[in-house]
Amino acid sequence: MVLLFLCPGVNPVGWSRELAALMPELELRIWPEVGDVTQIDAALVWQPPPGELQRLPGLRLIQCLGMGVDGLLADSTLPPVPVARMFDPGIVTQMAEYVCEAVLYHHRRLADYAALQRERRWQRLPWQDTVRRRVGILGLGEIGAHTARQVQRFGFAVAGWSRSPKVLEYVAGFYGDDTLPAFLQRTDILVCLLPLTPTTRDILGARELALLPAGACVINCARGEHLVEADLLAALDSGHLAGATLDVFRQEPLPPDHPFWTHPKIRVTPHVAGLTHPRTAAPLVVENLRRLQAGEPLLHRVDRVRGY
Ligand code: GLV
């Protein structure tokens, strides 16, 4: 079995080590040193240069390094080979960690306290009871479901919205487009963890943000394209929304002159909420290679029409 590591900019050292430990017989080639292209069975990819996968005539599996496959599926040169997305339990815990911190940050008004500290002002701001603070999680896949659980453990009133019905005992469930307005109306802290598909692109625009209660906050750690950036700025500047924590952007890296960098109500992080780590992610890659060899169904195979 020959696997091509086709992830420009990603350090292959940890991957070589973890894959060799789990599958010693695997031959790993690191792009751009592809060797004889006819020998390559599978590719582990992240943002592959368009056209590169087309050069591999024997390719039988495209394993995405990330949990989101939107970028890969948007590539019109992608060959008609089965695509599997990443399932990394490490990303799931990292994302929950990021969201819990952001929820607590907004809930406990830490931005306001930081501003008061800069002015050397000792002032207590009104506190809202945790059980009355309504957190809403958009997307109840592996990441959303686990994150909802962790947020709920602090005592917040947690609801989740997803396109298809998902029953989670610790989350008030809203399913389908018709329920989105009611979900937004009951949400003080909104967390976006959706996959990016044609139906979720721009899902958070002026109309949706207006449905959030006054003083609500937005946390986006899914994809920049979920959020209409100008509409978020308008909702913050009008005073309708109180703050936002953003890890993802329509253009990454976020351009130096982008208003988000300096906006007093926005916290920016550089797409770090959940990063694939070879120690926790290599087992899935190896399992899918084993399944490929044995002719068994792949794990986390992507439905190209659905988009995830
Ligand atoms: C990161 O954004 C990923 O899709 O894993």
Short mmCIF file of C-alpha atoms in Angstrom, two decimals, residues 48-280:
data_model
loop_
_atom_site.label_atom_id
_atom_site.label_comp_id
_atom_site.label_asym_id
_atom_site.label_seq_id
_atom_site.Cartn_x
_atom_site.Cartn_y
_atom_site.Cartn_z
CA PRO A 48 -3.96 20.03 -2.37
CA PRO A 49 -2.96 22.22 -5.32
CA PRO A 50 -5.74 21.87 -7.94
CA GLY A 51 -4.95 19.17 -10.50
CA GLU A 52 -2.44 17.25 -8.35
CA LEU A 53 -4.83 14.38 -7.51
CA GLN A 54 -5.69 13.96 -11.19
CA ARG A 55 -2.09 12.92 -11.80
CA LEU A 56 -2.57 9.71 -9.77
CA PRO A 57 -4.15 7.08 -12.07
CA GLY A 58 -4.31 4.32 -9.42
CA LEU A 59 -5.86 6.45 -6.68
CA ARG A 60 -8.62 4.65 -4.76
CA LEU A 61 -9.04 6.81 -1.65
CA ILE A 62 -8.78 10.52 -0.89
CA GLN A 63 -8.51 10.85 2.88
CA CYS A 64 -8.96 14.45 4.00
CA LEU A 65 -6.71 15.61 6.83
CA GLY A 66 -9.40 17.96 8.14
CA MET A 67 -12.90 17.32 9.43
CA GLY A 68 -14.30 19.88 6.98
CA VAL A 69 -14.18 18.85 3.31
CA ASP A 70 -15.73 22.00 1.83
CA GLY A 71 -12.44 23.20 0.31
CA LEU A 72 -11.70 19.80 -1.21
CA LEU A 73 -15.18 19.41 -2.73
CA ALA A 74 -15.00 22.92 -4.19
CA ASP A 75 -12.03 21.80 -6.34
CA SER A 76 -13.46 21.11 -9.81
CA THR A 77 -10.42 18.96 -10.65
CA LEU A 78 -11.16 16.45 -7.86
CA PRO A 79 -11.16 12.97 -9.42
CA PRO A 80 -14.23 10.73 -8.92
CA VAL A 81 -12.56 8.69 -6.17
CA PRO A 82 -14.13 7.98 -2.73
CA VAL A 83 -13.44 10.80 -0.26
CA ALA A 84 -13.32 10.26 3.50
CA ARG A 85 -13.22 13.09 5.98
CA MET A 86 -11.17 13.10 9.13
CA PHE A 87 -12.58 12.01 12.40
CA ASP A 88 -10.04 13.01 15.02
CA PRO A 89 -11.20 12.62 18.63
CA GLY A 90 -8.48 15.15 19.50
CA ILE A 91 -10.18 17.82 17.34
CA VAL A 92 -13.50 17.10 19.02
CA THR A 93 -12.08 17.76 22.49
CA GLN A 94 -10.10 20.80 21.32
CA MET A 95 -13.21 22.36 19.78
CA ALA A 96 -15.23 21.81 22.95
CA GLU A 97 -12.41 23.36 24.96
CA TYR A 98 -12.36 26.42 22.69
CA VAL A 99 -16.13 26.85 22.79
CA CYS A 100 -16.39 26.41 26.57
CA GLU A 101 -13.78 29.12 27.08
CA ALA A 102 -15.56 31.46 24.67
CA VAL A 103 -18.99 30.83 26.22
CA LEU A 104 -17.60 31.53 29.69
CA TYR A 105 -15.74 34.59 28.39
CA HIS A 106 -18.94 36.14 27.08
CA HIS A 107 -21.10 34.88 29.95
CA ARG A 108 -18.76 36.34 32.59
CA ARG A 109 -18.29 39.61 30.61
CA LEU A 110 -14.53 39.28 30.64
CA ALA A 111 -14.12 41.76 27.77
CA ASP A 112 -15.92 44.38 29.84
CA TYR A 113 -13.77 43.60 32.89
CA ALA A 114 -10.60 43.86 30.77
CA ALA A 115 -11.75 47.34 29.65
CA LEU A 116 -12.44 48.34 33.27
CA GLN A 117 -9.02 47.08 34.32
CA ARG A 118 -7.36 49.24 31.67
CA GLU A 119 -9.12 52.21 33.29
CA ARG A 120 -8.25 51.00 36.85
CA ARG A 121 -11.93 50.91 37.67
CA TRP A 122 -13.25 48.60 40.38
CA GLN A 123 -16.80 48.04 39.21
CA ARG A 124 -19.06 45.02 39.48
CA LEU A 125 -21.27 44.43 36.45
CA PRO A 126 -24.65 42.71 36.66
CA TRP A 127 -24.32 38.94 36.67
CA GLN A 128 -26.70 36.64 34.87
CA ASP A 129 -27.54 33.29 36.41
CA THR A 130 -25.90 30.51 34.41
CA VAL A 131 -29.06 28.40 34.25
CA ARG A 132 -30.83 31.31 32.57
CA ARG A 133 -28.09 31.89 29.98
CA ARG A 134 -29.23 30.14 26.82
CA VAL A 135 -26.49 28.71 24.66
CA GLY A 136 -27.42 27.54 21.16
CA ILE A 137 -25.22 25.20 19.16
CA LEU A 138 -25.67 25.20 15.39
CA GLY A 139 -24.67 21.75 14.15
CA LEU A 140 -24.94 18.55 16.16
CA GLY A 141 -22.39 16.33 14.45
CA GLU A 142 -19.58 14.74 16.45
CA ILE A 143 -18.15 18.13 17.41
CA GLY A 144 -21.47 19.85 18.12
CA ALA A 145 -22.84 16.99 20.20
CA HIS A 146 -19.74 16.73 22.39
CA THR A 147 -19.45 20.50 22.74
CA ALA A 148 -23.10 20.79 23.74
CA ARG A 149 -22.47 18.20 26.43
CA GLN A 150 -19.44 20.01 27.84
CA VAL A 151 -21.19 23.40 27.83
CA GLN A 152 -24.24 21.88 29.51
CA ARG A 153 -22.03 20.56 32.32
CA PHE A 154 -21.48 24.16 33.47
CA GLY A 155 -25.23 24.46 33.95
CA PHE A 156 -26.12 26.52 30.86
CA ALA A 157 -29.48 26.00 29.16
CA VAL A 158 -28.28 24.38 25.94
CA ALA A 159 -30.20 23.91 22.71
CA GLY A 160 -28.96 22.51 19.43
CA TRP A 161 -30.06 23.00 15.86
CA SER A 162 -29.38 20.62 13.01
CA ARG A 163 -30.87 20.00 9.61
CA SER A 164 -31.74 16.39 10.33
CA PRO A 165 -33.22 15.11 13.62
CA LYS A 166 -30.67 14.21 16.31
CA VAL A 167 -31.82 13.19 19.75
CA LEU A 168 -29.46 14.13 22.56
CA GLU A 169 -30.84 13.91 26.05
CA TYR A 170 -28.96 16.94 27.39
CA VAL A 171 -29.91 19.32 24.56
CA ALA A 172 -33.21 20.92 23.55
CA GLY A 173 -33.37 19.91 19.90
CA PHE A 174 -34.46 22.08 16.96
CA TYR A 175 -34.50 20.38 13.58
CA GLY A 176 -34.87 21.71 10.07
CA ASP A 177 -35.01 25.16 8.49
CA ASP A 178 -38.47 25.96 9.85
CA THR A 179 -37.21 25.85 13.43
CA LEU A 180 -34.18 28.08 12.90
CA PRO A 181 -36.00 31.35 13.82
CA ALA A 182 -37.31 29.91 17.10
CA PHE A 183 -33.86 28.51 17.90
CA LEU A 184 -32.22 31.91 17.31
CA GLN A 185 -34.87 33.76 19.32
CA ARG A 186 -34.08 31.66 22.41
CA THR A 187 -30.26 31.90 22.07
CA ASP A 188 -28.11 34.34 24.08
CA ILE A 189 -24.78 32.80 23.06
CA LEU A 190 -24.75 31.33 19.56
CA VAL A 191 -22.07 28.81 18.58
CA CYS A 192 -21.60 27.82 14.94
CA LEU A 193 -20.21 24.31 14.41
CA LEU A 194 -21.89 23.47 11.10
CA PRO A 195 -20.26 21.87 8.11
CA LEU A 196 -19.99 24.30 5.20
CA THR A 197 -22.32 23.21 2.40
CA PRO A 198 -24.33 25.12 -0.22
CA THR A 199 -27.26 25.12 2.24
CA THR A 200 -25.32 26.44 5.24
CA ARG A 201 -23.27 29.12 3.44
CA ASP A 202 -24.28 32.60 4.69
CA ILE A 203 -26.63 31.00 7.23
CA LEU A 204 -25.85 33.83 9.66
CA GLY A 205 -26.83 37.07 7.95
CA ALA A 206 -28.65 40.25 8.99
CA ARG A 207 -32.05 38.54 9.31
CA GLU A 208 -30.77 35.71 11.49
CA LEU A 209 -28.61 37.95 13.68
CA ALA A 210 -31.62 40.25 14.21
CA LEU A 211 -33.56 37.28 15.59
CA LEU A 212 -31.05 36.80 18.41
CA PRO A 213 -32.09 38.57 21.62
CA ALA A 214 -30.53 41.99 22.29
CA GLY A 215 -27.15 41.57 23.98
CA ALA A 216 -26.46 38.16 22.39
CA CYS A 217 -22.96 36.98 21.43
CA VAL A 218 -21.74 34.93 18.48
CA ILE A 219 -18.96 32.33 18.44
CA ASN A 220 -17.90 31.00 15.04
CA CYS A 221 -15.38 28.22 14.81
CA ALA A 222 -16.79 26.41 11.78
CA ARG A 223 -16.11 28.28 8.52
CA GLY A 224 -15.93 31.98 7.72
CA GLU A 225 -18.48 31.56 4.93
CA HIS A 226 -21.22 30.73 7.44
CA LEU A 227 -21.25 34.31 8.65
CA VAL A 228 -21.93 37.45 6.61
CA GLU A 229 -19.13 39.57 8.04
CA ALA A 230 -20.60 42.99 7.19
CA ASP A 231 -23.89 41.98 8.84
CA LEU A 232 -22.08 40.93 12.02
CA LEU A 233 -20.27 44.27 12.14
CA ALA A 234 -23.55 46.15 11.66
CA ALA A 235 -25.25 44.15 14.43
CA LEU A 236 -22.34 44.82 16.83
CA ASP A 237 -22.11 48.50 15.95
CA SER A 238 -25.84 49.08 16.35
CA GLY A 239 -25.54 47.67 19.88
CA HIS A 240 -27.86 44.73 19.13
CA LEU A 241 -25.08 42.17 19.67
CA ALA A 242 -22.67 42.40 22.59
CA GLY A 243 -19.66 40.52 21.26
CA ALA A 244 -18.16 37.86 19.03
CA THR A 245 -15.37 35.32 19.21
CA LEU A 246 -14.21 34.31 15.74
CA ASP A 247 -11.73 31.63 14.77
CA VAL A 248 -12.59 31.40 11.06
CA PHE A 249 -12.90 34.00 8.32
CA ARG A 250 -13.94 34.33 4.71
CA GLN A 251 -10.35 35.19 3.88
CA GLU A 252 -7.58 33.42 5.80
CA PRO A 253 -5.13 34.67 6.91
CA LEU A 254 -7.36 37.57 7.95
CA PRO A 255 -6.00 40.59 6.00
CA PRO A 256 -4.13 43.11 8.23
CA ASP A 257 -6.58 45.89 7.37
CA HIS A 258 -9.70 43.85 8.18
CA PRO A 259 -11.96 45.67 10.70
CA PHE A 260 -12.28 42.54 12.87
CA TRP A 261 -8.69 42.89 14.11
CA THR A 262 -9.33 46.08 16.02
CA HIS A 263 -13.04 45.92 16.75
CA PRO A 264 -13.58 46.35 20.51
CA LYS A 265 -16.32 43.71 20.61
CA ILE A 266 -14.54 41.05 18.56
CA ARG A 267 -11.97 38.51 19.62
CA VAL A 268 -9.95 36.96 16.80
CA THR A 269 -7.96 33.71 16.79
CA PRO A 270 -6.16 32.38 13.67
CA HIS A 271 -8.16 29.19 12.89
CA VAL A 272 -6.78 27.21 15.81
CA ALA A 273 -9.93 26.02 17.61
CA GLY A 274 -9.34 22.43 16.48
CA LEU A 275 -6.28 21.19 14.65
CA THR A 276 -5.72 17.67 13.38
CA HIS A 277 -2.95 16.01 15.37
CA PRO A 278 -1.19 12.88 14.04
CA ARG A 279 -1.30 11.08 17.41
CA THR A 280 -5.09 11.18 17.58
#
